PDB file of N, CA and C in Angstrom:
ATOM      1  N   MET A 120      56.233 -18.088 -32.296  1.00 46.00           N
ATOM      2  CA  MET A 120      55.348 -18.607 -33.317  1.00 46.00           C
ATOM      3  C   MET A 120      56.148 -19.552 -34.214  1.00 46.00           C
ATOM      4  N   SER A 121      55.579 -20.697 -34.513  1.00 45.00           N
ATOM      5  CA  SER A 121      56.281 -21.672 -35.342  1.00 45.00           C
ATOM      6  C   SER A 121      56.323 -21.214 -36.797  1.00 45.00           C
ATOM      7  N   GLU A 122      57.250 -21.812 -37.560  1.00 52.00           N
ATOM      8  CA  GLU A 122      57.379 -21.451 -38.978  1.00 52.00           C
ATOM      9  C   GLU A 122      56.100 -21.778 -39.738  1.00 52.00           C
ATOM     10  N   LEU A 123      55.475 -22.929 -39.413  1.00 49.00           N
ATOM     11  CA  LEU A 123      54.239 -23.325 -40.083  1.00 49.00           C
ATOM     12  C   LEU A 123      53.144 -22.292 -39.825  1.00 49.00           C
ATOM     13  N   THR A 124      53.002 -21.874 -38.567  1.00 50.00           N
ATOM     14  CA  THR A 124      51.998 -20.875 -38.228  1.00 50.00           C
ATOM     15  C   THR A 124      52.300 -19.559 -38.926  1.00 50.00           C
ATOM     16  N   THR A 125      53.560 -19.166 -38.932  1.00 66.00           N
ATOM     17  CA  THR A 125      53.954 -17.926 -39.589  1.00 66.00           C
ATOM     18  C   THR A 125      53.636 -17.979 -41.074  1.00 66.00           C
ATOM     19  N   ASN A 126      53.972 -19.075 -41.735  1.00 82.00           N
ATOM     20  CA  ASN A 126      53.693 -19.203 -43.166  1.00 82.00           C
ATOM     21  C   ASN A 126      52.200 -19.166 -43.449  1.00 82.00           C
ATOM     22  N   LYS A 127      51.405 -19.848 -42.614  1.00 81.00           N
ATOM     23  CA  LYS A 127      49.955 -19.859 -42.791  1.00 81.00           C
ATOM     24  C   LYS A 127      49.397 -18.454 -42.568  1.00 81.00           C
ATOM     25  N   SER A 128      49.897 -17.789 -41.534  1.00 82.00           N
ATOM     26  CA  SER A 128      49.467 -16.432 -41.239  1.00 82.00           C
ATOM     27  C   SER A 128      49.819 -15.490 -42.385  1.00 82.00           C
ATOM     28  N   ASN A 129      51.027 -15.620 -42.916  1.00 87.00           N
ATOM     29  CA  ASN A 129      51.450 -14.788 -44.045  1.00 87.00           C
ATOM     30  C   ASN A 129      50.601 -15.052 -45.280  1.00 87.00           C
ATOM     31  N   ARG A 130      50.247 -16.314 -45.496  1.00 90.00           N
ATOM     32  CA  ARG A 130      49.413 -16.663 -46.651  1.00 90.00           C
ATOM     33  C   ARG A 130      48.038 -15.998 -46.526  1.00 90.00           C
ATOM     34  N   TYR A 131      47.471 -16.045 -45.317  1.00 91.00           N
ATOM     35  CA  TYR A 131      46.170 -15.416 -45.110  1.00 91.00           C
ATOM     36  C   TYR A 131      46.249 -13.897 -45.271  1.00 91.00           C
ATOM     37  N   LEU A 132      47.338 -13.305 -44.792  1.00 92.00           N
ATOM     38  CA  LEU A 132      47.521 -11.864 -44.960  1.00 92.00           C
ATOM     39  C   LEU A 132      47.625 -11.494 -46.435  1.00 92.00           C
ATOM     40  N   GLU A 133      48.364 -12.292 -47.185  1.00 93.00           N
ATOM     41  CA  GLU A 133      48.508 -12.034 -48.619  1.00 93.00           C
ATOM     42  C   GLU A 133      47.158 -12.159 -49.320  1.00 93.00           C
ATOM     43  N   GLN A 134      46.380 -13.164 -48.947  1.00 94.00           N
ATOM     44  CA  GLN A 134      45.063 -13.338 -49.555  1.00 94.00           C
ATOM     45  C   GLN A 134      44.148 -12.170 -49.203  1.00 94.00           C
ATOM     46  N   ALA A 135      44.215 -11.708 -47.956  1.00 94.00           N
ATOM     47  CA  ALA A 135      43.409 -10.556 -47.549  1.00 94.00           C
ATOM     48  C   ALA A 135      43.820  -9.313 -48.328  1.00 94.00           C
ATOM     49  N   ALA A 136      45.119  -9.141 -48.529  1.00 94.00           N
ATOM     50  CA  ALA A 136      45.619  -7.995 -49.291  1.00 94.00           C
ATOM     51  C   ALA A 136      45.111  -8.044 -50.730  1.00 94.00           C
ATOM     52  N   ILE A 137      45.162  -9.210 -51.338  1.00 95.00           N
ATOM     53  CA  ILE A 137      44.674  -9.364 -52.717  1.00 95.00           C
ATOM     54  C   ILE A 137      43.177  -9.076 -52.779  1.00 95.00           C
ATOM     55  N   LEU A 138      42.433  -9.616 -51.833  1.00 94.00           N
ATOM     56  CA  LEU A 138      40.986  -9.404 -51.807  1.00 94.00           C
ATOM     57  C   LEU A 138      40.653  -7.920 -51.673  1.00 94.00           C
ATOM     58  N   LEU A 139      41.341  -7.231 -50.773  1.00 94.00           N
ATOM     59  CA  LEU A 139      41.075  -5.804 -50.599  1.00 94.00           C
ATOM     60  C   LEU A 139      41.414  -5.008 -51.856  1.00 94.00           C
ATOM     61  N   LEU A 140      42.495  -5.366 -52.511  1.00 92.00           N
ATOM     62  CA  LEU A 140      42.848  -4.680 -53.755  1.00 92.00           C
ATOM     63  C   LEU A 140      41.799  -4.931 -54.833  1.00 92.00           C
ATOM     64  N   CYS A 141      41.209  -6.112 -54.830  1.00 92.00           N
ATOM     65  CA  CYS A 141      40.148  -6.427 -55.798  1.00 92.00           C
ATOM     66  C   CYS A 141      38.883  -5.620 -55.523  1.00 92.00           C
ATOM     67  N   LEU A 142      38.660  -5.277 -54.262  1.00 90.00           N
ATOM     68  CA  LEU A 142      37.455  -4.535 -53.894  1.00 90.00           C
ATOM     69  C   LEU A 142      37.465  -3.104 -54.405  1.00 90.00           C
ATOM     70  N   GLY A 143      38.634  -2.545 -54.548  1.00 90.00           N
ATOM     71  CA  GLY A 143      38.738  -1.142 -54.939  1.00 90.00           C
ATOM     72  C   GLY A 143      38.969  -0.262 -53.721  1.00 90.00           C
ATOM     73  N   GLU A 144      39.350   0.968 -53.989  1.00 92.00           N
ATOM     74  CA  GLU A 144      39.788   1.888 -52.937  1.00 92.00           C
ATOM     75  C   GLU A 144      38.722   2.168 -51.882  1.00 92.00           C
ATOM     76  N   GLU A 145      37.529   2.535 -52.316  1.00 93.00           N
ATOM     77  CA  GLU A 145      36.485   2.924 -51.368  1.00 93.00           C
ATOM     78  C   GLU A 145      36.029   1.752 -50.502  1.00 93.00           C
ATOM     79  N   ALA A 146      35.756   0.623 -51.115  1.00 93.00           N
ATOM     80  CA  ALA A 146      35.304  -0.550 -50.357  1.00 93.00           C
ATOM     81  C   ALA A 146      36.407  -1.062 -49.435  1.00 93.00           C
ATOM     82  N   ALA A 147      37.647  -1.064 -49.916  1.00 94.00           N
ATOM     83  CA  ALA A 147      38.765  -1.514 -49.087  1.00 94.00           C
ATOM     84  C   ALA A 147      38.941  -0.595 -47.884  1.00 94.00           C
ATOM     85  N   ALA A 148      38.782   0.707 -48.086  1.00 95.00           N
ATOM     86  CA  ALA A 148      38.893   1.659 -46.981  1.00 95.00           C
ATOM     87  C   ALA A 148      37.804   1.413 -45.943  1.00 95.00           C
ATOM     88  N   THR A 149      36.600   1.099 -46.401  1.00 94.00           N
ATOM     89  CA  THR A 149      35.502   0.800 -45.481  1.00 94.00           C
ATOM     90  C   THR A 149      35.821  -0.426 -44.639  1.00 94.00           C
ATOM     91  N   VAL A 150      36.370  -1.448 -45.261  1.00 94.00           N
ATOM     92  CA  VAL A 150      36.758  -2.661 -44.529  1.00 94.00           C
ATOM     93  C   VAL A 150      37.862  -2.335 -43.531  1.00 94.00           C
ATOM     94  N   MET A 151      38.863  -1.589 -43.969  1.00 94.00           N
ATOM     95  CA  MET A 151      40.011  -1.304 -43.110  1.00 94.00           C
ATOM     96  C   MET A 151      39.642  -0.442 -41.906  1.00 94.00           C
ATOM     97  N   GLN A 152      38.556   0.320 -42.004  1.00 95.00           N
ATOM     98  CA  GLN A 152      38.088   1.113 -40.866  1.00 95.00           C
ATOM     99  C   GLN A 152      37.673   0.222 -39.701  1.00 95.00           C
ATOM    100  N   LYS A 153      37.337  -1.016 -39.998  1.00 94.00           N
ATOM    101  CA  LYS A 153      36.898  -1.963 -38.966  1.00 94.00           C
ATOM    102  C   LYS A 153      38.070  -2.674 -38.288  1.00 94.00           C
ATOM    103  N   LEU A 154      39.273  -2.487 -38.806  1.00 95.00           N
ATOM    104  CA  LEU A 154      40.447  -3.205 -38.316  1.00 95.00           C
ATOM    105  C   LEU A 154      41.210  -2.382 -37.290  1.00 95.00           C
ATOM    106  N   SER A 155      42.011  -3.079 -36.506  1.00 96.00           N
ATOM    107  CA  SER A 155      42.887  -2.394 -35.551  1.00 96.00           C
ATOM    108  C   SER A 155      44.033  -1.725 -36.306  1.00 96.00           C
ATOM    109  N   ARG A 156      44.710  -0.828 -35.631  1.00 96.00           N
ATOM    110  CA  ARG A 156      45.860  -0.140 -36.248  1.00 96.00           C
ATOM    111  C   ARG A 156      46.905  -1.149 -36.706  1.00 96.00           C
ATOM    112  N   GLU A 157      47.200  -2.138 -35.871  1.00 96.00           N
ATOM    113  CA  GLU A 157      48.200  -3.159 -36.218  1.00 96.00           C
ATOM    114  C   GLU A 157      47.775  -3.952 -37.450  1.00 96.00           C
ATOM    115  N   GLU A 158      46.498  -4.310 -37.516  1.00 94.00           N
ATOM    116  CA  GLU A 158      46.002  -5.054 -38.677  1.00 94.00           C
ATOM    117  C   GLU A 158      46.104  -4.218 -39.953  1.00 94.00           C
ATOM    118  N   VAL A 159      45.795  -2.935 -39.850  1.00 95.00           N
ATOM    119  CA  VAL A 159      45.892  -2.047 -41.014  1.00 95.00           C
ATOM    120  C   VAL A 159      47.339  -1.957 -41.487  1.00 95.00           C
ATOM    121  N   VAL A 160      48.267  -1.826 -40.543  1.00 95.00           N
ATOM    122  CA  VAL A 160      49.684  -1.735 -40.899  1.00 95.00           C
ATOM    123  C   VAL A 160      50.138  -3.014 -41.594  1.00 95.00           C
ATOM    124  N   ARG A 161      49.806  -4.166 -41.014  1.00 94.00           N
ATOM    125  CA  ARG A 161      50.232  -5.444 -41.593  1.00 94.00           C
ATOM    126  C   ARG A 161      49.635  -5.653 -42.981  1.00 94.00           C
ATOM    127  N   LEU A 162      48.354  -5.342 -43.126  1.00 94.00           N
ATOM    128  CA  LEU A 162      47.709  -5.494 -44.436  1.00 94.00           C
ATOM    129  C   LEU A 162      48.287  -4.520 -45.455  1.00 94.00           C
ATOM    130  N   SER A 163      48.501  -3.287 -45.044  1.00 95.00           N
ATOM    131  CA  SER A 163      49.068  -2.281 -45.950  1.00 95.00           C
ATOM    132  C   SER A 163      50.443  -2.697 -46.438  1.00 95.00           C
ATOM    133  N   GLU A 164      51.252  -3.227 -45.537  1.00 94.00           N
ATOM    134  CA  GLU A 164      52.582  -3.702 -45.926  1.00 94.00           C
ATOM    135  C   GLU A 164      52.477  -4.815 -46.959  1.00 94.00           C
ATOM    136  N   ASN A 165      51.549  -5.737 -46.736  1.00 93.00           N
ATOM    137  CA  ASN A 165      51.351  -6.830 -47.693  1.00 93.00           C
ATOM    138  C   ASN A 165      50.833  -6.310 -49.027  1.00 93.00           C
ATOM    139  N   MET A 166      49.932  -5.354 -48.998  1.00 93.00           N
ATOM    140  CA  MET A 166      49.392  -4.783 -50.232  1.00 93.00           C
ATOM    141  C   MET A 166      50.504  -4.104 -51.028  1.00 93.00           C
ATOM    142  N   ALA A 167      51.392  -3.407 -50.329  1.00 94.00           N
ATOM    143  CA  ALA A 167      52.488  -2.698 -50.998  1.00 94.00           C
ATOM    144  C   ALA A 167      53.497  -3.664 -51.618  1.00 94.00           C
ATOM    145  N   ARG A 168      53.657  -4.837 -51.018  1.00 92.00           N
ATOM    146  CA  ARG A 168      54.623  -5.823 -51.516  1.00 92.00           C
ATOM    147  C   ARG A 168      54.106  -6.634 -52.695  1.00 92.00           C
ATOM    148  N   LEU A 169      52.811  -6.649 -52.894  1.00 92.00           N
ATOM    149  CA  LEU A 169      52.240  -7.461 -53.973  1.00 92.00           C
ATOM    150  C   LEU A 169      52.671  -6.940 -55.336  1.00 92.00           C
ATOM    151  N   SER A 170      53.034  -7.855 -56.190  1.00 90.00           N
ATOM    152  CA  SER A 170      53.327  -7.480 -57.574  1.00 90.00           C
ATOM    153  C   SER A 170      53.081  -8.695 -58.457  1.00 90.00           C
ATOM    154  N   GLY A 171      52.639  -8.436 -59.648  1.00 91.00           N
ATOM    155  CA  GLY A 171      52.442  -9.510 -60.610  1.00 91.00           C
ATOM    156  C   GLY A 171      51.367 -10.513 -60.240  1.00 91.00           C
ATOM    157  N   VAL A 172      50.321 -10.057 -59.546  1.00 91.00           N
ATOM    158  CA  VAL A 172      49.224 -10.961 -59.199  1.00 91.00           C
ATOM    159  C   VAL A 172      48.400 -11.209 -60.455  1.00 91.00           C
ATOM    160  N   LYS A 173      48.330 -12.454 -60.850  1.00 93.00           N
ATOM    161  CA  LYS A 173      47.591 -12.822 -62.058  1.00 93.00           C
ATOM    162  C   LYS A 173      46.096 -12.874 -61.762  1.00 93.00           C
ATOM    163  N   THR A 174      45.316 -12.690 -62.806  1.00 93.00           N
ATOM    164  CA  THR A 174      43.865 -12.739 -62.680  1.00 93.00           C
ATOM    165  C   THR A 174      43.413 -14.070 -62.098  1.00 93.00           C
ATOM    166  N   SER A 175      44.055 -15.150 -62.504  1.00 93.00           N
ATOM    167  CA  SER A 175      43.679 -16.473 -61.998  1.00 93.00           C
ATOM    168  C   SER A 175      43.894 -16.567 -60.489  1.00 93.00           C
ATOM    169  N   MET A 176      44.960 -15.945 -59.986  1.00 93.00           N
ATOM    170  CA  MET A 176      45.222 -15.948 -58.546  1.00 93.00           C
ATOM    171  C   MET A 176      44.172 -15.115 -57.816  1.00 93.00           C
ATOM    172  N   ALA A 177      43.822 -13.957 -58.369  1.00 93.00           N
ATOM    173  CA  ALA A 177      42.798 -13.112 -57.755  1.00 93.00           C
ATOM    174  C   ALA A 177      41.465 -13.852 -57.705  1.00 93.00           C
ATOM    175  N   ARG A 178      41.117 -14.548 -58.784  1.00 93.00           N
ATOM    176  CA  ARG A 178      39.877 -15.336 -58.797  1.00 93.00           C
ATOM    177  C   ARG A 178      39.905 -16.419 -57.730  1.00 93.00           C
ATOM    178  N   LYS A 179      41.040 -17.077 -57.597  1.00 94.00           N
ATOM    179  CA  LYS A 179      41.173 -18.135 -56.599  1.00 94.00           C
ATOM    180  C   LYS A 179      40.978 -17.574 -55.190  1.00 94.00           C
ATOM    181  N   VAL A 180      41.568 -16.420 -54.923  1.00 93.00           N
ATOM    182  CA  VAL A 180      41.425 -15.786 -53.608  1.00 93.00           C
ATOM    183  C   VAL A 180      39.965 -15.425 -53.353  1.00 93.00           C
ATOM    184  N   ILE A 181      39.301 -14.847 -54.350  1.00 92.00           N
ATOM    185  CA  ILE A 181      37.891 -14.478 -54.201  1.00 92.00           C
ATOM    186  C   ILE A 181      37.034 -15.720 -53.983  1.00 92.00           C
ATOM    187  N   ASN A 182      37.277 -16.771 -54.751  1.00 92.00           N
ATOM    188  CA  ASN A 182      36.523 -18.016 -54.570  1.00 92.00           C
ATOM    189  C   ASN A 182      36.760 -18.612 -53.194  1.00 92.00           C
ATOM    190  N   ASN A 183      38.008 -18.586 -52.719  1.00 91.00           N
ATOM    191  CA  ASN A 183      38.310 -19.083 -51.372  1.00 91.00           C
ATOM    192  C   ASN A 183      37.562 -18.276 -50.319  1.00 91.00           C
ATOM    193  N   PHE A 184      37.512 -16.963 -50.518  1.00 90.00           N
ATOM    194  CA  PHE A 184      36.785 -16.103 -49.589  1.00 90.00           C
ATOM    195  C   PHE A 184      35.316 -16.504 -49.522  1.00 90.00           C
ATOM    196  N   PHE A 185      34.694 -16.676 -50.688  1.00 87.00           N
ATOM    197  CA  PHE A 185      33.283 -17.040 -50.703  1.00 87.00           C
ATOM    198  C   PHE A 185      33.051 -18.431 -50.117  1.00 87.00           C
ATOM    199  N   ASP A 186      33.943 -19.357 -50.375  1.00 86.00           N
ATOM    200  CA  ASP A 186      33.816 -20.695 -49.793  1.00 86.00           C
ATOM    201  C   ASP A 186      33.877 -20.629 -48.273  1.00 86.00           C
ATOM    202  N   GLU A 187      34.852 -19.892 -47.748  1.00 85.00           N
ATOM    203  CA  GLU A 187      34.985 -19.736 -46.294  1.00 85.00           C
ATOM    204  C   GLU A 187      33.777 -19.008 -45.716  1.00 85.00           C
ATOM    205  N   PHE A 188      33.341 -17.966 -46.396  1.00 82.00           N
ATOM    206  CA  PHE A 188      32.194 -17.192 -45.937  1.00 82.00           C
ATOM    207  C   PHE A 188      30.948 -18.067 -45.867  1.00 82.00           C
ATOM    208  N   ARG A 189      30.742 -18.848 -46.908  1.00 78.00           N
ATOM    209  CA  ARG A 189      29.567 -19.724 -46.953  1.00 78.00           C
ATOM    210  C   ARG A 189      29.617 -20.752 -45.832  1.00 78.00           C
ATOM    211  N   GLU A 190      30.785 -21.342 -45.601  1.00 78.00           N
ATOM    212  CA  GLU A 190      30.929 -22.340 -44.541  1.00 78.00           C
ATOM    213  C   GLU A 190      30.689 -21.736 -43.163  1.00 78.00           C
ATOM    214  N   GLN A 191      31.177 -20.541 -42.941  1.00 77.00           N
ATOM    215  CA  GLN A 191      31.066 -19.905 -41.631  1.00 77.00           C
ATOM    216  C   GLN A 191      29.685 -19.323 -41.366  1.00 77.00           C
ATOM    217  N   SER A 192      28.994 -18.897 -42.419  1.00 73.00           N
ATOM    218  CA  SER A 192      27.742 -18.178 -42.217  1.00 73.00           C
ATOM    219  C   SER A 192      26.495 -18.962 -42.595  1.00 73.00           C
ATOM    220  N   GLY A 193      26.662 -20.060 -43.301  1.00 63.00           N
ATOM    221  CA  GLY A 193      25.502 -20.818 -43.739  1.00 63.00           C
ATOM    222  C   GLY A 193      24.779 -20.178 -44.915  1.00 63.00           C
ATOM    223  N   ILE A 194      25.422 -19.240 -45.585  1.00 58.00           N
ATOM    224  CA  ILE A 194      24.813 -18.576 -46.743  1.00 58.00           C
ATOM    225  C   ILE A 194      24.727 -19.564 -47.899  1.00 58.00           C
ATOM    226  N   ASN A 195      23.605 -19.540 -48.615  1.00 60.00           N
ATOM    227  CA  ASN A 195      23.432 -20.470 -49.735  1.00 60.00           C
ATOM    228  C   ASN A 195      23.950 -19.888 -51.043  1.00 60.00           C
ATOM    229  N   GLY A 196      23.867 -20.662 -52.100  1.00 59.00           N
ATOM    230  CA  GLY A 196      24.416 -20.271 -53.399  1.00 59.00           C
ATOM    231  C   GLY A 196      23.819 -19.002 -53.981  1.00 59.00           C
ATOM    232  N   ALA A 197      22.524 -18.781 -53.800  1.00 57.00           N
ATOM    233  CA  ALA A 197      21.902 -17.583 -54.364  1.00 57.00           C
ATOM    234  C   ALA A 197      22.500 -16.325 -53.746  1.00 57.00           C
ATOM    235  N   SER A 198      22.710 -16.333 -52.446  1.00 68.00           N
ATOM    236  CA  SER A 198      23.303 -15.179 -51.785  1.00 68.00           C
ATOM    237  C   SER A 198      24.753 -15.001 -52.210  1.00 68.00           C
ATOM    238  N   ARG A 199      25.418 -16.102 -52.479  1.00 70.00           N
ATOM    239  CA  ARG A 199      26.803 -16.024 -52.951  1.00 70.00           C
ATOM    240  C   ARG A 199      26.857 -15.274 -54.273  1.00 70.00           C
ATOM    241  N   SER A 200      25.905 -15.550 -55.153  1.00 74.00           N
ATOM    242  CA  SER A 200      25.855 -14.844 -56.436  1.00 74.00           C
ATOM    243  C   SER A 200      25.655 -13.351 -56.220  1.00 74.00           C
ATOM    244  N   MET A 201      24.796 -13.009 -55.280  1.00 74.00           N
ATOM    245  CA  MET A 201      24.570 -11.606 -54.978  1.00 74.00           C
ATOM    246  C   MET A 201      25.858 -10.958 -54.474  1.00 74.00           C
ATOM    247  N   LEU A 202      26.557 -11.643 -53.581  1.00 75.00           N
ATOM    248  CA  LEU A 202      27.804 -11.096 -53.049  1.00 75.00           C
ATOM    249  C   LEU A 202      28.861 -10.948 -54.136  1.00 75.00           C
ATOM    250  N   GLN A 203      28.916 -11.896 -55.050  1.00 76.00           N
ATOM    251  CA  GLN A 203      29.866 -11.776 -56.159  1.00 76.00           C
ATOM    252  C   GLN A 203      29.523 -10.566 -57.022  1.00 76.00           C
ATOM    253  N   GLY A 204      28.247 -10.329 -57.237  1.00 80.00           N
ATOM    254  CA  GLY A 204      27.826  -9.160 -57.994  1.00 80.00           C
ATOM    255  C   GLY A 204      28.238  -7.864 -57.312  1.00 80.00           C
ATOM    256  N   ILE A 205      28.106  -7.840 -55.990  1.00 79.00           N
ATOM    257  CA  ILE A 205      28.523  -6.665 -55.222  1.00 79.00           C
ATOM    258  C   ILE A 205      30.013  -6.436 -55.378  1.00 79.00           C
ATOM    259  N   LEU A 206      30.790  -7.511 -55.250  1.00 77.00           N
ATOM    260  CA  LEU A 206      32.241  -7.383 -55.397  1.00 77.00           C
ATOM    261  C   LEU A 206      32.620  -6.928 -56.801  1.00 77.00           C
ATOM    262  N   ASN A 207      31.925  -7.430 -57.796  1.00 80.00           N
ATOM    263  CA  ASN A 207      32.220  -7.027 -59.174  1.00 80.00           C
ATOM    264  C   ASN A 207      31.940  -5.544 -59.399  1.00 80.00           C
ATOM    265  N   LYS A 208      30.923  -5.024 -58.709  1.00 80.00           N
ATOM    266  CA  LYS A 208      30.583  -3.610 -58.854  1.00 80.00           C
ATOM    267  C   LYS A 208      31.478  -2.713 -58.012  1.00 80.00           C
ATOM    268  N   ALA A 209      32.111  -3.295 -56.988  1.00 70.00           N
ATOM    269  CA  ALA A 209      32.947  -2.496 -56.067  1.00 70.00           C
ATOM    270  C   ALA A 209      34.216  -2.028 -56.717  1.00 70.00           C
TER     271      ALA A 209
END
């Protein structure tokens, strides 16, 4: 794997770790149940390494998630608001 691919992969793993931590324990556990053992290990390692994540960074990760989700699924803005509300309650 090239360094560029590795760095991009690591960045995505870090963003996933931040997103799961933002979801809270129960919701994150539900998501992780859908992952392979290797994916759970890699994400858990990234979650354990995180420190000093600022609120602005967490917001950026959440916004990136919604942008990607909207692009991939065709979900419109109203549904995005609903999903943000769900995440806020999680």
